Tab-separated table of C-alpha atoms and ligand atoms in Angstrom:
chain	number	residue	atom	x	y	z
L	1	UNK	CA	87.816	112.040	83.378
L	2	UNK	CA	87.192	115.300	82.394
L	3	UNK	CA	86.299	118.649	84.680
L	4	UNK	CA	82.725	118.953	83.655
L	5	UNK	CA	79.450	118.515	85.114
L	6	UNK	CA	77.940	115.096	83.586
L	7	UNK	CA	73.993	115.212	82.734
L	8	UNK	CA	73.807	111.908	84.336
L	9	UNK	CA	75.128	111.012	87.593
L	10	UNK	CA	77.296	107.866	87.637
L	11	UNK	CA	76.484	105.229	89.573
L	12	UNK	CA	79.731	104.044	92.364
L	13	UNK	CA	78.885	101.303	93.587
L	14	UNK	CA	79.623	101.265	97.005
L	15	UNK	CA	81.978	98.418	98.056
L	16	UNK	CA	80.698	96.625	95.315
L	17	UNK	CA	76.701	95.913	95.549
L	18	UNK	CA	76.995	95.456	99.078
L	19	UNK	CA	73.359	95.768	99.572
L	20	UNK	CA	73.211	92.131	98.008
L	21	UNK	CA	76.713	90.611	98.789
L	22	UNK	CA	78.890	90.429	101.168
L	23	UNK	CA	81.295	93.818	100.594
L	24	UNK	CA	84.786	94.024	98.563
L	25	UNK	CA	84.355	90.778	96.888
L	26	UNK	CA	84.482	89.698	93.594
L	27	UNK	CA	81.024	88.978	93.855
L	28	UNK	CA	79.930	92.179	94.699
L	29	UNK	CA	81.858	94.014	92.418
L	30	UNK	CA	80.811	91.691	89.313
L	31	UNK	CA	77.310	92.089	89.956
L	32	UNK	CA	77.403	95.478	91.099
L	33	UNK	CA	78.521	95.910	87.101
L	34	UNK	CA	75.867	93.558	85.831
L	35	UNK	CA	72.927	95.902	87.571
L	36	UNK	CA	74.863	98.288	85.705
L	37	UNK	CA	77.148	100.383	87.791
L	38	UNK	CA	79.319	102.758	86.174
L	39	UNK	CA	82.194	102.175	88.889
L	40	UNK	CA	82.910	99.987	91.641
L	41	UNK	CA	84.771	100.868	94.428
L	42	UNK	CA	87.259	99.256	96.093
L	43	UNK	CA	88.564	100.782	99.243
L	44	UNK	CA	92.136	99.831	99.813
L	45	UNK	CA	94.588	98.654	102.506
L	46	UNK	CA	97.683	96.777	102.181
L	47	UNK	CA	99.533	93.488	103.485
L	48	UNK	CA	102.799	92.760	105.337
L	49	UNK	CA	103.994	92.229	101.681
L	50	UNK	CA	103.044	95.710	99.993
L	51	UNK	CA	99.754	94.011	98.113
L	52	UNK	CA	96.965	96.776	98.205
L	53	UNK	CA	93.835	94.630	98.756
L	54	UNK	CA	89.907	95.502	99.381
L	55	UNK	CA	88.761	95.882	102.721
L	56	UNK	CA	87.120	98.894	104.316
L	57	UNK	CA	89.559	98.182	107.175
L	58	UNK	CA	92.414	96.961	108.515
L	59	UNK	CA	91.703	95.345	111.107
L	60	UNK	CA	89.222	92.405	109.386
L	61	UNK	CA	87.504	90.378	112.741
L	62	UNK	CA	84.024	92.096	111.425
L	63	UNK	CA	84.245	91.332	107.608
L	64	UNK	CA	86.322	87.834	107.872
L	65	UNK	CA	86.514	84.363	109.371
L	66	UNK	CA	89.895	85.399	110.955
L	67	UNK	CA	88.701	84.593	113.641
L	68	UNK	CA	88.028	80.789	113.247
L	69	UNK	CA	91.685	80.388	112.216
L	70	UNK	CA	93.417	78.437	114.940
L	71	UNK	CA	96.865	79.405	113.001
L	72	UNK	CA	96.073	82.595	113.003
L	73	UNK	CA	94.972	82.930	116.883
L	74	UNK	CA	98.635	84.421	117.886
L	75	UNK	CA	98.359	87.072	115.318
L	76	UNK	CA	95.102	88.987	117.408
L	77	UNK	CA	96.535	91.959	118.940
L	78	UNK	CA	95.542	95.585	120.060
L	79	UNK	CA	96.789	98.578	118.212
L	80	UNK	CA	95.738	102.305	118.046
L	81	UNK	CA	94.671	103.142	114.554
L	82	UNK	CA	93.710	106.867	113.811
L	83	UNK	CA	93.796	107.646	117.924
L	84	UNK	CA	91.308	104.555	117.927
L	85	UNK	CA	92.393	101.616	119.844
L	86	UNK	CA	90.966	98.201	118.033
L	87	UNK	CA	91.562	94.747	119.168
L	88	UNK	CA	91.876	92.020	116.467
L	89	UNK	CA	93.495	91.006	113.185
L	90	UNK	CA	94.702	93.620	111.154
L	91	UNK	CA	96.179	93.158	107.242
L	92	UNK	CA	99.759	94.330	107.559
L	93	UNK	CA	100.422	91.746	109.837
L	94	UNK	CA	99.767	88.929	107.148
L	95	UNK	CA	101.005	88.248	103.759
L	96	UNK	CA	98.815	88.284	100.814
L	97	UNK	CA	99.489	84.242	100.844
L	98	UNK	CA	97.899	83.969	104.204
L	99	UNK	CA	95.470	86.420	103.491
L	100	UNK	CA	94.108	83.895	100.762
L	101	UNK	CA	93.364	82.004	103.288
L	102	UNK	CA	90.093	83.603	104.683
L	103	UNK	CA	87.260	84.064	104.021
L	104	UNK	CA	84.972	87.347	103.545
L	105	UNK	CA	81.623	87.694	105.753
L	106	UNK	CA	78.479	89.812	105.534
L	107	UNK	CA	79.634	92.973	107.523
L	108	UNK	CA	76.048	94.003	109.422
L	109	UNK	CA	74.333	90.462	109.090
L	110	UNK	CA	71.502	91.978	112.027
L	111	UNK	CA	70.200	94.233	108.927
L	112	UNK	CA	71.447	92.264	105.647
L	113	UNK	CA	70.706	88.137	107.327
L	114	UNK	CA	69.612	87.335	103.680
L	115	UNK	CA	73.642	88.024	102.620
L	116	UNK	CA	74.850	85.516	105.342
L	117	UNK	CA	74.489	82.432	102.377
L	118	UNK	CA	77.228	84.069	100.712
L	119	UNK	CA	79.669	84.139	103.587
L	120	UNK	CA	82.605	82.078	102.928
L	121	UNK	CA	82.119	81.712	99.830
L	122	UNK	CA	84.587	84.486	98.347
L	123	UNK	CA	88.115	85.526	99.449
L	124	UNK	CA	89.812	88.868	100.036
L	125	UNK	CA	90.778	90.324	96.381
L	126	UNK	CA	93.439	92.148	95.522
L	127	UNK	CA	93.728	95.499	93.734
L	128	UNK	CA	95.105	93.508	90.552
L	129	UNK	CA	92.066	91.028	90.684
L	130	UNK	CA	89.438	94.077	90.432
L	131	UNK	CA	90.920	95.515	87.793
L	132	UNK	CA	91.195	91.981	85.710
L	133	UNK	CA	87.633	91.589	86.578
L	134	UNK	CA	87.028	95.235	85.216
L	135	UNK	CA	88.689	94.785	82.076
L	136	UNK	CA	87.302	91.725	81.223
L	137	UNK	CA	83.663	92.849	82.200
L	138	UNK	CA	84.578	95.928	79.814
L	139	UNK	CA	85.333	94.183	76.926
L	140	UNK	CA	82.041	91.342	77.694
L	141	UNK	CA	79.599	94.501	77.902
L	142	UNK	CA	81.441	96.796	75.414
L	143	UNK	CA	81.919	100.141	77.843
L	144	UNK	CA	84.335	100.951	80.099
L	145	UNK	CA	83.139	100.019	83.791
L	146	UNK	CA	85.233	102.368	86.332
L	147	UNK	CA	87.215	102.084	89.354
L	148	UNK	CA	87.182	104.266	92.468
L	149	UNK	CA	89.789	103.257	94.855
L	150	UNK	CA	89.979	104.692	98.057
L	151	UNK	CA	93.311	105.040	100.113
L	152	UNK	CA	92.450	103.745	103.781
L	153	UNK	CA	94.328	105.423	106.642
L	154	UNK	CA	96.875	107.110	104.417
L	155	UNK	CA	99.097	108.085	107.473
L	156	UNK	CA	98.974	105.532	109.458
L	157	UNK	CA	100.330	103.329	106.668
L	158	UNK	CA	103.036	105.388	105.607
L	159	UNK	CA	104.054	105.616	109.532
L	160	UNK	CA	104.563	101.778	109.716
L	161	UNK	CA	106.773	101.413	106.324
L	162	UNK	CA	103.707	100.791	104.103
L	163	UNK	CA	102.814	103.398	101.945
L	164	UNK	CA	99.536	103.111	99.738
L	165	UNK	CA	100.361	105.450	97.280
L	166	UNK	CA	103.481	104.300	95.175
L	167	UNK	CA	101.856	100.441	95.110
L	168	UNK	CA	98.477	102.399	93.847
L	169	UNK	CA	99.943	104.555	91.423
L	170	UNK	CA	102.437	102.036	90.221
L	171	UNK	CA	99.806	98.924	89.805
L	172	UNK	CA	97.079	101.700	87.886
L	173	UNK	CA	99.763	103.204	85.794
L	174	UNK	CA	100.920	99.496	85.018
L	175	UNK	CA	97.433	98.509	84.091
L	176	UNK	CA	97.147	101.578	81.256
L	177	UNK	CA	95.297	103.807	83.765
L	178	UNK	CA	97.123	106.907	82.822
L	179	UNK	CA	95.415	110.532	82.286
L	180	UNK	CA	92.869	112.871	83.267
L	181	UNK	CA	90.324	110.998	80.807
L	182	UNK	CA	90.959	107.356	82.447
L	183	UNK	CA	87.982	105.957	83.915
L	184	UNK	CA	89.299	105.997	87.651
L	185	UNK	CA	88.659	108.247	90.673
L	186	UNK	CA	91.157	107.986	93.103
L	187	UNK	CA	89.601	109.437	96.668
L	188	UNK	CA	90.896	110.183	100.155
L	189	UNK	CA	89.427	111.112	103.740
L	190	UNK	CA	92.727	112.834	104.123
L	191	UNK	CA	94.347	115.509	101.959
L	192	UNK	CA	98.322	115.328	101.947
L	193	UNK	CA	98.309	111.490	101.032
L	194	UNK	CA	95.684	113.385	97.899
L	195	UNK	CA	98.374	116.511	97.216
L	196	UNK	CA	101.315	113.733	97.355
L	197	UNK	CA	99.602	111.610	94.307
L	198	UNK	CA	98.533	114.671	92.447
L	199	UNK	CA	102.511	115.035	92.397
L	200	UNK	CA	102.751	110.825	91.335
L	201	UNK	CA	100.206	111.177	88.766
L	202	UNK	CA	97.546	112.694	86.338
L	203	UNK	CA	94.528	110.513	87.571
L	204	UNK	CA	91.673	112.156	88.573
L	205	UNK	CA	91.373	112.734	92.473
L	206	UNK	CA	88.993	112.942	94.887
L	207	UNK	CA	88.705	114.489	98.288
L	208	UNK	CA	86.326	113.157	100.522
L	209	UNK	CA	84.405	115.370	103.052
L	210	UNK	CA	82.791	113.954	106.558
L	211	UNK	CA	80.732	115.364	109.121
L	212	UNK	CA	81.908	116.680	112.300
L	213	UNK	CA	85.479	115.599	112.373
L	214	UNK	CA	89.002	116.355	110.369
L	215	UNK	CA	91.186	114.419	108.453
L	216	UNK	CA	93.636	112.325	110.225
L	217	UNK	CA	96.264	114.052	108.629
L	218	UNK	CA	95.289	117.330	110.087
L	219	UNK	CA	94.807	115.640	113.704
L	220	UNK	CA	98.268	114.162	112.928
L	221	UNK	CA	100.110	117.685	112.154
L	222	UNK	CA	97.971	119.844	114.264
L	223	UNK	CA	96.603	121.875	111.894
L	224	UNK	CA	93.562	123.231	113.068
L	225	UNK	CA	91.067	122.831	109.792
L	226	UNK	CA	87.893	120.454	109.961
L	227	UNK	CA	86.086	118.938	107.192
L	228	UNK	CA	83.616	121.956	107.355
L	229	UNK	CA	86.442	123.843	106.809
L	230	UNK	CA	86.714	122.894	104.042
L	231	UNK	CA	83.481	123.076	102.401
L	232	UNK	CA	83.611	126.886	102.360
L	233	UNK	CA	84.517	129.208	99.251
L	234	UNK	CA	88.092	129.019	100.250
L	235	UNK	CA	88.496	125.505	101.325
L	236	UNK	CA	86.798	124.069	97.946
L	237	UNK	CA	89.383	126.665	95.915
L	238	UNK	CA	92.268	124.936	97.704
L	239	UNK	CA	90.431	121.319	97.054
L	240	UNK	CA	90.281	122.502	93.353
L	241	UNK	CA	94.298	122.664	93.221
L	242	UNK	CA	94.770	118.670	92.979
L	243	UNK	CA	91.354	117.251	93.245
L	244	UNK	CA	88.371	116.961	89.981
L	245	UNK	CA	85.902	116.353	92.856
L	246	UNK	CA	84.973	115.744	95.910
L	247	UNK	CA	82.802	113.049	97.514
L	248	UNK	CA	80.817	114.559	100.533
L	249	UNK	CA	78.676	112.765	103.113
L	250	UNK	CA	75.079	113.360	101.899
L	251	UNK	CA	73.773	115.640	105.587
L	252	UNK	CA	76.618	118.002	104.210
L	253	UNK	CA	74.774	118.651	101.631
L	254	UNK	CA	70.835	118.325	102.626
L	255	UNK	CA	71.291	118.306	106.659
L	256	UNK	CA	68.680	116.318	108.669
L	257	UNK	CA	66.868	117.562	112.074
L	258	UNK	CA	67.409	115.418	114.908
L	259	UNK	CA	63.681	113.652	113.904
L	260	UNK	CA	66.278	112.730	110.820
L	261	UNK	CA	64.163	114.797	108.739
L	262	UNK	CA	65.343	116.624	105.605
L	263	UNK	CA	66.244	120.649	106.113
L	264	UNK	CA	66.459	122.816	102.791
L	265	UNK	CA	69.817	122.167	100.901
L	266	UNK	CA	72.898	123.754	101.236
L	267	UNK	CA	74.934	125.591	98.488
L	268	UNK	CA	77.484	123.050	98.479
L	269	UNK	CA	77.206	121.601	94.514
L	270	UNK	CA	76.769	125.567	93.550
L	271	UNK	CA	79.778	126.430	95.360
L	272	UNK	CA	81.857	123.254	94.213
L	273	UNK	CA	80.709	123.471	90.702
L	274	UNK	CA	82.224	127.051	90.469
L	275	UNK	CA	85.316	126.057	90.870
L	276	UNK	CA	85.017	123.723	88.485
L	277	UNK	CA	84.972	120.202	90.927
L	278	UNK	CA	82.102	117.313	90.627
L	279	UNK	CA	80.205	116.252	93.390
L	280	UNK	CA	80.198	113.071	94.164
L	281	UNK	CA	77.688	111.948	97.452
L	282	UNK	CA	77.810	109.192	100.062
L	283	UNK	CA	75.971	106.632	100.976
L	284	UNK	CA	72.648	105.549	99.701
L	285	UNK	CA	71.481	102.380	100.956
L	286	UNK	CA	67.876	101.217	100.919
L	287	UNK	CA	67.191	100.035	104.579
L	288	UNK	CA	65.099	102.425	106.227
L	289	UNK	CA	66.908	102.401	109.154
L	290	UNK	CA	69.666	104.880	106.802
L	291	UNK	CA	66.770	106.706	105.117
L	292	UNK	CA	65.431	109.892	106.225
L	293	UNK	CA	62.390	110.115	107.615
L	294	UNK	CA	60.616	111.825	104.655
L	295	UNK	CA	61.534	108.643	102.444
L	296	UNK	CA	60.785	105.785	104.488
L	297	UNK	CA	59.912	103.231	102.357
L	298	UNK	CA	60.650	105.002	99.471
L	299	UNK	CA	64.737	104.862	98.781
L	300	UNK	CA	64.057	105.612	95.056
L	301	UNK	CA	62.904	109.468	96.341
L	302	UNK	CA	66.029	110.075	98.191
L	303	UNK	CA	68.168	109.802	95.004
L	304	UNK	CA	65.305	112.258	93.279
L	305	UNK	CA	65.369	114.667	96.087
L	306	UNK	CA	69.612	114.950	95.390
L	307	UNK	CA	69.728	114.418	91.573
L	308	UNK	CA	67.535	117.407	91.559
L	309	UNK	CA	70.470	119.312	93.030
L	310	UNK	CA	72.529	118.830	90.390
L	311	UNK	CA	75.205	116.443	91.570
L	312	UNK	CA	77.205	114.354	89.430
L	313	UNK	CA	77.610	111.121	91.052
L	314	UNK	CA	76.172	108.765	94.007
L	315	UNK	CA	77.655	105.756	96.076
L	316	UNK	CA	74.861	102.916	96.416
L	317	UNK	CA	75.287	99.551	98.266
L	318	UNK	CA	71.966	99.114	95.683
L	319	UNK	CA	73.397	99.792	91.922
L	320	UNK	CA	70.056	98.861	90.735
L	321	UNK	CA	67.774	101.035	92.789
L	322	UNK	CA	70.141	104.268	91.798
L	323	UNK	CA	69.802	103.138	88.168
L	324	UNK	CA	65.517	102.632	88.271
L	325	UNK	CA	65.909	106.399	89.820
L	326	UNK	CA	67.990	107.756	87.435
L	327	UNK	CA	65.524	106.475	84.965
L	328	UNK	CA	62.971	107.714	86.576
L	329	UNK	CA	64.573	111.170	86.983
L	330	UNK	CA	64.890	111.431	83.434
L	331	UNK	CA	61.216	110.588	82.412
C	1	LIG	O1	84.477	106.517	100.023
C	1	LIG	C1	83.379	107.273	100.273
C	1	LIG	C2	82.380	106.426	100.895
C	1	LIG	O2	82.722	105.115	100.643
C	1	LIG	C3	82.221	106.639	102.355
C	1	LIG	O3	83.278	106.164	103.043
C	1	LIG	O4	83.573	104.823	105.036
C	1	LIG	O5	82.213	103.889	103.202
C	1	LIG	O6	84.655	104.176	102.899
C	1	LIG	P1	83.416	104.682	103.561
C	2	LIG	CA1	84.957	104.103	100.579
């Protein structure tokens, strides 16, 4: 993709349209690109057998029927990921064969019930299955539909044997993904896994930029910089050195009081957009319950209040709500 600011922000859809589906399925992803996302994202971890596959964890009890798998019941164990310690079933410790097996689930069923029908119904894909999907969606609509991968715990997988980057670089480049101009964004909560693929390949990258905490990577090697670090003059310069964007959390860039209403924006897309990297923000959803107070009720003025801003992409669990507001925007 190229390093320029795009008049209209491209729609990621977040997990797929998780909003409507239950998340990193094929499901989600295909109609996520029939409301008419732009990308889909799959966020990736990997198997005992090197297969990168979509799941927003590792450990799967919350977005599986693992759990109702009598052979499966000696596989739940406890194990510390990211200095968290989880209990449960986690993908490195199953082949891709037995991870055809389960079955996906509605991930917060208290706020989406209406998604439960689909649970069951769709089974864990791998990398290689979203990108067949994507190609032949491509060619059916006649445009290229994106991918956004996302490397999950980075370090942790490369401490137990299992690197994510070779597999992800290797199965893109395989696929024809190759160059600055091919329609994939490949993102990261962490930054050396990001510096280490700008050194395996010409895709564009993305850093991603939380809240109040640092990237594991940091925690891991003790250096002392946190996300906010990053987000100054300096820290964007250095982000600018492998990365085309970066895909921030959206209080870092309009803050909320602690009534979770809207403060005045910071200078974040100014200050990334000099040094020449998109701005990509996370996560829109349409409950109310993630909605700020001043657009309760009203998701569709969320997406107004940050277009105006100037940024150059949004991740949606609702493709189609981000696309009525980008038409809306554009009236
Ligand atoms: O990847 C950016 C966005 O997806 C936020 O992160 O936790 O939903 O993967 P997460
Ligand atoms: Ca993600």
């Amino acid at each position: 993709m190229k390093k320029q600011n795009k008049k209209k922000p491209i729609i990621i859809a977040h997990r797929g349209a998780s909003g409507y589906r239950p998340e990193h399925t094929l499901g989600a992803y295909e109609l996520a690109i029939e409301m008419g996302a732009d990308f889909i994202e799959p966020d990736l971890v990997t198997t005992k057998d090197g297969i990168l596959i979509a799941r927003h964890e590792n450990e799967i009890s919350a977005t599986t029927d693992v759990s109702l798998h009598p052979e499966f019941s000696d596989r739940q164990t406890k194990k510390n990921i990211d200095g968290t310690l989880k209990n449960g079933w986690f993908t490195e410790d199953f082949t891709l064969a037995e991870i055809k097996k389960l079955k996906a689930r509605e991930r917060i069923p208290q706020i989406r019930h209406q998604n439960q029908v689909y649970d069951d119904l769709y089974s864990i894909p791998t990398l290689q299955e979203i990108i067949n999907l994507v190609k032949i969606k491509s060619l059916e609509k006649g445009y290229e539909i994106g991918i956004y991968p996302e490397t999950k715990y980075p370090t942790y997988f490369h401490n137990i044997g299992l690197p994510l980057e070779e597999a992800l670089v290797e199965t893109l480049h395989n696929n024809n993904y190759q160059g600055e101009q091919a329609p994939i964004f490949i993102q990261s909560f962490e930054v050396s896994n990001l510096q280490k693929l700008s050194s395996l390949t010409n895709l564009p990258l993305v850093q991603l930029l939380n809240l109040d905490s640092k990237p594991y990577d940091f925690v891991n090697s003790g250096d002392p910089r946190s996300y906010r670090d990053l987000t100054t003059v300096e820290g964007l310069q250095e982000i600018s050195k492998y990365a085309t964007a970066i895909g921030i959390h959206k209080n870092l860039l309009v803050p909320r009081d602690t009534n979770d209403k809207l403060l005045p924006p910071t200078s974040l897309v100014t200050d990334a957009h000099a040094v020449n990297l998109l701005v990509h923000v996370w996560t829109f959803r349409n409950e109310d319950v993630f909605l700020p107070l001043d657009f309760q009720g009203n998701p569709q003025g969320e997406y107004e209040e940050f277009f105006q801003l100037g940024i150059d992409g949004v991740f949606s669990d609702f493709p189609d709500t981000a696309l009525d507001a980008i038409k809306i925007s554009n009236k």
